[in-house]
Amino acid sequence: MVSRIIPVDLFDLIIFGGTGDLARRKILPALFKRFCDGQIPQGSRIIGAARSDMTMQTYQDFAKEAVLAADDAPSHTAKVDAFLTCLDYVKIDAMGEEGWDVLSAKLDTDRVRAFYFSVGPNLFDDLADRLHLHKMVQDDTRIVVEKPFGRDLISAKALNKALSSRFDETQVYRIDHYLGKETVQNLMAVRFGNMLFEPLWNSQYIDHIQITVAEEVGVGGRGAYYDKSGAMRDMVQNHLMQLLCLTAMEPPAKFDPDAVRDEKLKVIRALEPVEPHHLVRGQYAETASTQGFREDVENPQSKTESFVALKCAVQNWRWAGTPFYLRTGKRLKARDSEIIVAFKNTPHSIFGPEAGQHSNELRIQLQPDEGITLKVTIKEPGPGGMRLLDVPLDMSFAEALGPDADTPDAYERLIMDVLRGNQTLFMRNDEVEAAWAWTDPIIQGWEARFDVPKPYDAFSEGPIDAMLLMQREGREWRKIAE
Ligand code: NAP
């Protein structure tokens, strides 16, 4: 099955920070793939903007290297040259006057206009001011901002204020790239497009939900940033919270940006504060062949967590009594992200005690592969009585939809949504603030307790306390990468 490609309208996309790591690894390769699929009309312009001394030619060389180095670069490299004709560069300083008139003169008034703030948040205010000063913002101009969107409620409010003083909220696209993943959108399709699941999607039938985002990599070259951030701010407040919202939210009246975001917001507001004994922080230790977290961040005293596991509760009619367990960490056994919806046992077994306890489980896998599996109980084949067995009903998208099915990278999807003007998969200001309002007391709590993260073996399942968090309640995390 080949997906339907609908080209976007002619656009000018300006990437502030066009020479940076995000532009090189994600934004430019994503645009190239959409170009190869015919979604970007010829004549559209992608303008890199940064302080580096580059010309249009050297920026095109930079972009060529970036798109060809991408993991999943399309094989039709012949299209690279055509793609490069869309690219331009302006030397600009977000904090000074250089380059702004040049950029302004390049823009066309009668096409879609989007400014991608792929720079540190400390520059958002300056960029917003100068875009206005130079009258570059039209009514339907779009502003794309990246995480981290603040490091607490106060800083998030300040960023929102900087943006709202210059742009309408309908113009602002806050990226959480997890929302661009095909399976995350499929979660909504599975829940709200099928009669099968929704009647069971509540505490009467669901024992618990677990959300895991495990990474095999350590902090890499981001040590200085990560040591100030940690897993709670870097992953839980945004990615895991968004996955929780999509899993727990009520059906919106329609699939429209504010209807979806209103329902997500209600979930965050229904989250109870997390009790300290429902919270585990960890830090990966060194191995014979890899450095530990403290060496990676070059801070031997670091008390920052590279792992968090917690139990939380959504206090509303649908979820009262069904715990949500979240865990995320670096240097774990494998790269593995998934949502597990664990259904309750049948109320009574007609097969007797020897058949054992069985329950259904819906597994929504986000990475490394995307797919959905439903675990069902069947009879073990063969003679000798009624023995039961749990088997997966697998729906790996690649297999089910055939080799031509296109599952675009999250950035491809999200950038096209920006250009189409669809905000459904982007976080609204009140959502971000509500997420920080829930996260802040957790962080303040462990700071007040001088909490020291528990060490865990690199390439393991995380600290033993995280296992105990569930085992104490007769439950188990699904093994990472099983
Ligand atoms: P980066 O590699 O440090 O790049 C920063 C970019 O900003 C460079 O292009 C730099 O170019 C430009 N810049 C810095 N000061 C400037 C100024 N005064 N005026 C104009 N341009 C300026 O950072 P990054 O990794 O690309 O990240 C960009 C943003 O995305 C950050 O907020 C980051 O947290 C976020 N993010 C990044 C990733 C990722 O995987 N990299 C993932 C999620 C979110 P010049 O030095 O040439 O000016």
XYZ file of C-alpha atoms and ligand atoms in Angstrom:
530
model
C 0.000 0.000 0.000
C 1.580 3.271 -1.061
C 0.777 6.327 1.008
C -0.837 9.320 -0.621
C 1.528 12.285 -0.901
C -0.165 15.662 -0.924
C 2.297 18.434 -1.776
C 2.350 21.416 0.553
C 1.956 24.957 -0.774
C 4.982 26.919 -1.912
C 6.900 28.089 1.175
C 9.851 29.971 2.625
C 11.303 28.083 5.607
C 13.988 29.939 7.494
C 16.094 27.800 9.832
C 17.711 29.945 12.521
C 20.572 27.719 13.664
C 20.769 26.256 10.148
C 24.416 25.288 10.701
C 23.747 23.447 13.981
C 23.556 19.797 14.930
C 19.757 19.564 14.778
C 19.604 21.124 11.321
C 22.361 18.807 10.071
C 21.080 15.555 11.573
C 17.310 16.010 11.489
C 15.812 19.046 9.770
C 17.709 19.013 6.452
C 17.518 15.201 5.993
C 13.773 15.310 6.769
C 13.216 18.041 4.187
C 15.248 16.117 1.623
C 13.136 13.008 2.090
C 9.925 14.969 1.673
C 11.425 16.589 -1.432
C 12.284 13.183 -2.898
C 8.691 12.061 -2.320
C 7.403 15.075 -4.226
C 5.859 16.813 -1.248
C 7.938 19.981 -1.522
C 7.091 22.024 -4.604
C 9.958 23.291 -6.748
C 10.553 26.940 -6.001
C 10.110 26.561 -2.251
C 13.020 27.987 -0.304
C 14.883 26.686 2.715
C 17.093 29.423 4.093
C 19.780 28.560 6.656
C 20.486 31.476 8.993
C 23.349 31.618 11.488
C 26.460 33.647 12.331
C 28.925 31.372 10.501
C 30.563 32.853 7.469
C 28.917 30.798 4.733
C 27.730 31.529 1.231
C 24.810 29.927 -0.567
C 27.304 27.534 -2.166
C 29.031 26.505 1.058
C 25.669 26.047 2.761
C 24.529 23.817 -0.082
C 27.736 21.775 0.370
C 27.002 21.524 4.106
C 23.430 20.425 3.378
C 24.545 17.894 0.758
C 26.859 16.228 3.226
C 24.102 16.257 5.868
C 21.390 14.660 3.723
C 23.675 12.000 2.283
C 25.022 11.086 5.718
C 21.533 10.556 7.185
C 20.798 6.974 8.288
C 17.862 6.512 5.965
C 18.932 8.799 3.116
C 16.822 7.986 0.044
C 18.699 5.993 -2.564
C 17.873 8.436 -5.395
C 20.846 10.684 -4.768
C 20.283 12.155 -8.228
C 17.622 14.319 -6.582
C 20.155 15.941 -4.265
C 21.160 18.589 -6.770
C 17.542 19.547 -7.420
C 16.960 19.743 -3.656
C 20.009 21.959 -3.205
C 18.551 24.564 -5.567
C 15.920 25.210 -2.850
C 18.654 26.119 -0.366
C 19.992 29.535 0.454
C 21.939 31.031 3.351
C 21.951 34.319 5.228
C 24.649 35.275 7.702
C 22.702 36.678 10.600
C 23.150 37.440 14.269
C 20.055 36.895 16.398
C 21.431 39.387 18.917
C 22.706 42.018 16.504
C 21.672 43.879 13.365
C 23.727 41.925 10.852
C 21.786 40.115 8.142
C 18.196 41.093 8.940
C 17.650 43.385 5.963
C 19.170 40.758 3.674
C 16.823 38.100 5.007
C 13.797 40.377 4.805
C 14.541 41.203 1.153
C 14.613 37.507 0.254
C 11.143 36.652 1.553
C 8.098 36.449 -0.647
C 4.834 37.832 0.753
C 2.501 35.445 -1.038
C 3.766 32.103 0.159
C 3.695 30.160 3.421
C 6.349 31.507 5.769
C 7.840 29.577 8.682
C 10.717 30.442 11.016
C 12.347 27.457 12.706
C 14.060 28.510 15.964
C 16.696 25.739 15.966
C 18.809 27.655 18.459
C 19.110 27.745 22.239
C 16.007 29.148 24.023
C 18.098 32.090 25.249
C 17.768 33.483 21.708
C 13.967 33.179 21.365
C 13.340 36.660 22.751
C 15.872 38.310 20.434
C 14.600 36.455 17.391
C 10.994 37.316 18.171
C 11.872 41.015 18.620
C 13.876 41.291 15.441
C 11.343 39.452 13.322
C 8.809 42.057 14.393
C 11.148 44.986 14.086
C 11.848 43.983 10.491
C 8.145 43.341 9.827
C 8.687 39.762 8.746
C 5.701 38.298 10.587
C 2.500 37.969 8.601
C -0.834 36.774 9.990
C -0.219 33.152 9.074
C 3.541 33.075 9.707
C 4.571 30.009 11.714
C 7.194 29.841 14.464
C 8.714 26.465 15.314
C 10.448 26.014 18.657
C 12.374 23.063 20.012
C 12.746 21.506 23.410
C 13.897 22.185 26.059
C 10.941 24.461 26.596
C 12.120 25.793 29.930
C 13.728 23.985 32.857
C 10.884 24.693 35.281
C 7.516 26.412 35.380
C 8.991 29.889 35.848
C 11.325 29.667 32.850
C 8.635 28.024 30.682
C 6.267 30.877 31.511
C 8.970 33.387 30.601
C 9.505 31.683 27.217
C 5.772 31.562 26.570
C 5.547 35.239 27.445
C 8.382 36.089 25.053
C 6.569 34.260 22.260
C 3.046 35.448 23.104
C 4.143 39.087 23.202
C 5.058 38.797 19.521
C 3.010 35.929 18.073
C -0.458 34.545 18.435
C -0.585 31.045 19.994
C -2.010 29.765 16.696
C 1.323 30.672 15.087
C 3.532 28.776 17.555
C 4.550 25.148 16.942
C 6.339 23.605 19.976
C 7.968 20.396 18.816
C 7.955 17.199 20.814
C 9.233 14.832 18.179
C 7.641 11.827 19.916
C 4.277 13.154 18.760
C 5.437 12.902 15.149
C 6.064 9.173 15.394
C 3.740 7.099 13.277
C 2.886 4.700 16.100
C 1.998 7.512 18.468
C -0.558 8.714 15.960
C -1.604 5.120 15.502
C -2.319 4.960 19.200
C -5.084 7.488 18.558
C -6.256 5.538 15.500
C -6.354 2.287 17.490
C -8.194 3.878 20.396
C -10.662 6.058 18.550
C -10.990 4.256 15.220
C -11.941 0.825 16.597
C -14.933 -0.288 18.613
C -12.848 -3.059 20.124
C -10.664 -1.163 22.564
C -12.477 1.933 23.775
C -15.105 0.134 25.919
C -12.259 -1.662 27.729
C -10.022 1.396 28.044
C -10.579 2.158 31.732
C -9.777 1.026 35.252
C -12.455 -1.633 35.202
C -10.498 -3.676 32.657
C -6.957 -2.292 32.714
C -4.710 -3.346 35.579
C -1.945 -0.868 34.862
C -0.103 0.975 32.124
C 3.653 1.131 31.746
C 5.563 3.518 29.522
C 9.252 2.929 28.854
C 11.688 5.039 26.882
C 15.023 3.234 27.165
C 18.186 4.383 25.462
C 21.379 2.415 25.028
C 23.489 5.506 24.480
C 24.956 7.541 27.313
C 24.900 11.329 27.391
C 27.377 11.517 24.522
C 28.632 15.012 23.757
C 25.730 16.632 25.651
C 27.283 16.125 29.097
C 27.297 19.758 30.224
C 23.664 20.283 29.196
C 22.495 16.945 30.578
C 24.142 17.405 33.957
C 21.977 20.512 34.453
C 18.898 18.822 33.109
C 18.623 15.107 33.965
C 16.121 12.505 32.856
C 13.137 14.098 34.598
C 13.449 17.390 32.740
C 14.893 15.985 29.511
C 12.483 13.074 28.994
C 9.666 12.734 31.534
C 8.321 16.294 31.484
C 7.861 16.180 27.723
C 8.097 12.847 25.856
C 6.775 10.469 28.525
C 4.142 12.943 29.614
C 2.896 13.264 26.045
C 2.695 9.484 25.672
C 0.803 9.282 28.955
C -1.636 11.965 27.775
C -2.406 10.217 24.494
C -2.929 6.925 26.315
C -5.142 8.354 29.054
C -7.103 11.146 27.363
C -10.830 11.113 26.693
C -11.946 10.912 23.061
C -11.929 14.446 21.669
C -15.098 15.509 19.842
C -13.083 15.733 16.644
C -9.498 15.350 15.479
C -8.749 19.025 15.572
C -5.785 20.738 17.236
C -7.550 22.369 20.166
C -9.969 19.515 20.779
C -7.044 17.058 21.082
C -4.914 19.408 23.158
C -7.792 20.260 25.508
C -8.156 16.567 26.329
C -4.403 16.107 26.861
C -4.360 19.087 29.181
C -7.160 17.582 31.311
C -5.018 14.471 31.827
C -2.023 16.471 33.045
C -4.248 18.431 35.388
C -5.669 15.184 36.773
C -2.219 13.817 37.654
C -1.700 13.412 41.372
C 1.557 14.558 42.969
C 4.080 11.704 43.062
C 4.894 10.269 46.491
C 8.662 10.065 47.198
C 8.426 6.281 47.715
C 6.950 5.965 44.211
C 10.021 7.514 42.645
C 13.401 5.983 41.746
C 16.351 7.939 40.385
C 19.436 6.263 38.991
C 22.825 7.040 37.524
C 24.777 4.646 35.298
C 28.069 3.374 36.676
C 31.248 2.812 34.711
C 32.110 -0.564 33.166
C 35.433 -2.004 32.048
C 34.832 -0.549 28.587
C 32.550 2.480 29.120
C 32.651 5.559 31.310
C 30.107 6.125 34.013
C 27.686 9.062 34.061
C 29.886 11.214 36.298
C 32.854 10.797 33.953
C 30.628 11.490 30.941
C 29.408 14.781 32.382
C 32.869 15.543 33.822
C 31.422 16.148 37.282
C 32.602 13.631 39.901
C 30.025 14.991 42.407
C 27.071 14.967 40.013
C 23.741 14.075 41.603
C 21.857 14.333 38.313
C 19.765 11.334 37.325
C 20.260 9.466 34.058
C 17.309 7.227 34.970
C 13.866 7.804 36.447
C 11.093 5.363 37.256
C 7.896 6.470 38.911
C 4.361 5.472 39.638
C 1.650 8.042 39.094
C -2.121 8.244 39.110
C -4.585 10.010 36.848
C -7.390 10.912 39.209
C -10.550 10.869 37.176
C -13.468 8.498 36.630
C -11.776 6.562 33.871
C -8.490 5.873 35.624
C -9.104 5.863 39.390
C -7.330 2.712 40.635
C -5.177 2.075 37.540
C -1.552 3.062 38.141
C 0.685 4.417 35.417
C 4.359 3.447 35.655
C 6.869 5.531 33.719
C 10.563 4.801 33.265
C 13.288 6.235 31.133
C 17.037 6.079 31.207
C 20.314 6.154 29.367
C 22.864 3.354 29.063
C 20.156 0.757 29.460
C 20.141 -2.695 27.919
C 18.833 -1.531 24.541
C 17.057 1.240 22.698
C 13.462 0.336 23.324
C 10.409 2.563 23.703
C 6.947 1.232 24.260
C 3.612 1.625 25.953
C 2.166 -1.477 27.605
C -1.523 -1.601 28.375
C -1.843 -4.527 30.803
C -5.411 -5.789 31.073
C -6.753 -7.460 34.194
C -6.999 -11.215 34.616
C -10.288 -12.841 33.709
C -12.530 -12.729 36.796
C -12.793 -16.502 36.976
C -10.871 -19.318 35.301
C -13.068 -22.141 34.059
C -9.894 -24.122 33.316
C -8.844 -24.626 36.922
C -5.754 -23.525 38.821
C -3.321 -25.552 36.678
C -4.158 -23.342 33.655
C -2.492 -20.451 35.480
C -3.293 -16.725 35.421
C -3.526 -15.099 32.007
C -4.230 -11.591 30.899
C -4.231 -9.654 27.663
C -1.637 -7.052 26.938
C -1.532 -4.399 24.233
C 1.984 -3.341 23.369
C 2.549 -0.191 21.344
C 6.157 -0.137 20.269
C 7.736 3.157 19.224
C 11.367 2.266 18.707
C 13.506 0.759 17.388
C 10.695 -0.672 15.234
C 7.175 0.663 15.212
C 4.271 -1.704 15.653
C 1.394 -2.875 17.791
C 1.031 -6.310 19.367
C -1.940 -7.735 21.224
C -1.170 -10.648 23.522
C -4.048 -13.129 23.604
C -4.513 -16.399 25.441
C -5.069 -19.607 23.461
C -4.987 -23.329 24.069
C -1.557 -24.859 23.870
C -1.787 -27.177 20.851
C -1.730 -30.926 21.371
C -3.419 -33.551 23.489
C -3.255 -33.826 27.264
C -5.774 -31.408 28.670
C -6.391 -27.706 28.556
C -3.142 -25.863 28.935
C -3.158 -22.166 28.099
C -0.571 -20.145 26.276
C -0.129 -16.409 25.613
C 0.676 -15.581 21.998
C 1.087 -12.265 20.221
C -1.244 -11.064 17.509
C 1.351 -9.008 15.718
C 0.785 -5.963 13.600
C 4.203 -4.872 12.504
C 3.354 -2.025 10.131
C 6.167 -2.873 7.744
C 4.761 -6.379 7.248
C 1.080 -5.525 7.239
C 1.290 -2.566 4.907
C 3.852 -3.972 2.492
C 7.297 -2.855 1.379
C 6.124 0.399 -0.209
C 4.486 1.677 2.951
C 6.088 4.903 3.981
C 6.627 5.514 7.689
C 8.191 8.959 7.687
C 10.574 10.091 10.372
C 8.907 12.230 13.048
C 10.607 15.403 11.806
C 9.329 14.835 8.259
C 5.792 14.595 9.506
C 6.053 17.525 11.904
C 7.698 19.951 9.483
C 5.060 19.173 6.861
C 2.365 19.793 9.498
C 3.926 23.185 10.234
C 3.813 24.056 6.538
C 0.219 22.810 6.292
C -0.708 24.839 9.374
C -1.862 21.879 11.472
C -1.032 22.241 15.187
C -2.556 18.960 16.420
C 0.796 17.287 17.103
C 2.391 20.318 18.769
C 2.265 21.299 22.419
C 0.177 24.274 23.443
C 1.442 26.850 25.981
C -0.947 25.733 28.747
C -0.003 22.058 28.245
C 3.696 22.830 28.679
C 3.055 24.894 31.783
C 0.788 22.245 33.314
C 3.479 19.610 32.688
C 6.054 21.741 34.499
C 3.611 22.461 37.324
C 3.430 18.686 37.929
C 7.177 18.081 37.435
C 8.548 20.957 39.545
C 7.487 19.635 42.988
C 9.011 16.240 42.181
C 12.372 17.837 41.421
C 12.110 20.268 44.339
C 11.292 17.320 46.607
C 14.436 15.366 45.826
C 16.537 18.510 45.958
C 15.173 19.242 49.440
C 15.933 15.648 50.494
C 19.479 15.845 49.025
C 18.568 12.688 47.178
C 21.472 10.812 45.605
C 20.611 8.705 42.529
C 21.090 4.945 42.833
C 23.925 3.575 40.714
C 22.995 0.990 38.084
C 25.034 -1.210 35.812
C 25.464 0.105 32.312
C 23.458 -1.911 29.727
C 21.134 -3.270 32.435
C 17.411 -2.806 33.156
C 18.209 0.079 35.536
C 18.471 0.201 39.342
C 17.073 -2.688 41.344
C 14.758 -0.230 43.165
C 12.938 0.360 39.883
C 12.154 -3.369 39.713
C 10.988 -3.292 43.328
C 8.705 -0.332 42.617
C 6.495 -2.690 40.618
C 7.297 -5.976 42.334
C 6.055 -4.607 45.669
C 2.662 -4.339 44.008
C 2.760 -7.755 42.357
C 3.597 -6.383 38.914
C 6.611 -6.452 36.634
C 8.170 -4.214 34.060
C 8.302 -5.785 30.679
C 11.946 -6.722 30.049
C 13.731 -4.185 27.883
C 14.096 -5.398 24.276
C 12.373 -8.701 24.953
P 23.972 23.663 18.093
O 24.572 22.549 17.335
O 24.745 24.268 19.215
O 23.589 24.795 17.059
C 23.194 26.085 17.457
C 22.921 26.897 16.215
O 22.589 28.225 16.617
C 24.112 26.995 15.289
O 23.654 26.940 13.965
C 24.651 28.378 15.598
O 25.318 28.833 14.453
C 23.364 29.146 15.862
N 23.554 30.346 16.660
C 24.124 30.440 17.901
N 24.115 31.728 18.302
C 23.543 32.449 17.314
C 23.254 33.824 17.150
N 23.558 34.752 18.069
N 22.650 34.225 16.024
C 22.326 33.324 15.056
N 22.564 32.010 15.155
C 23.181 31.582 16.275
O 22.560 23.270 18.709
P 21.550 22.151 18.155
O 21.936 20.848 18.726
O 21.411 22.285 16.693
O 20.201 22.551 18.898
C 19.403 23.651 18.521
C 18.193 23.695 19.455
O 17.449 22.493 19.297
C 18.566 23.753 20.931
O 17.600 24.493 21.618
C 18.514 22.307 21.367
O 18.267 22.168 22.738
C 17.350 21.810 20.537
N 17.377 20.372 20.281
C 18.433 19.788 19.686
C 18.443 18.423 19.437
C 19.585 17.730 18.744
O 19.489 16.512 18.526
N 20.650 18.423 18.382
C 17.325 17.651 19.811
C 16.236 18.284 20.400
C 16.277 19.645 20.631
P 26.520 29.875 14.449
O 27.463 29.476 15.530
O 27.033 29.742 13.079
O 25.866 31.187 14.704
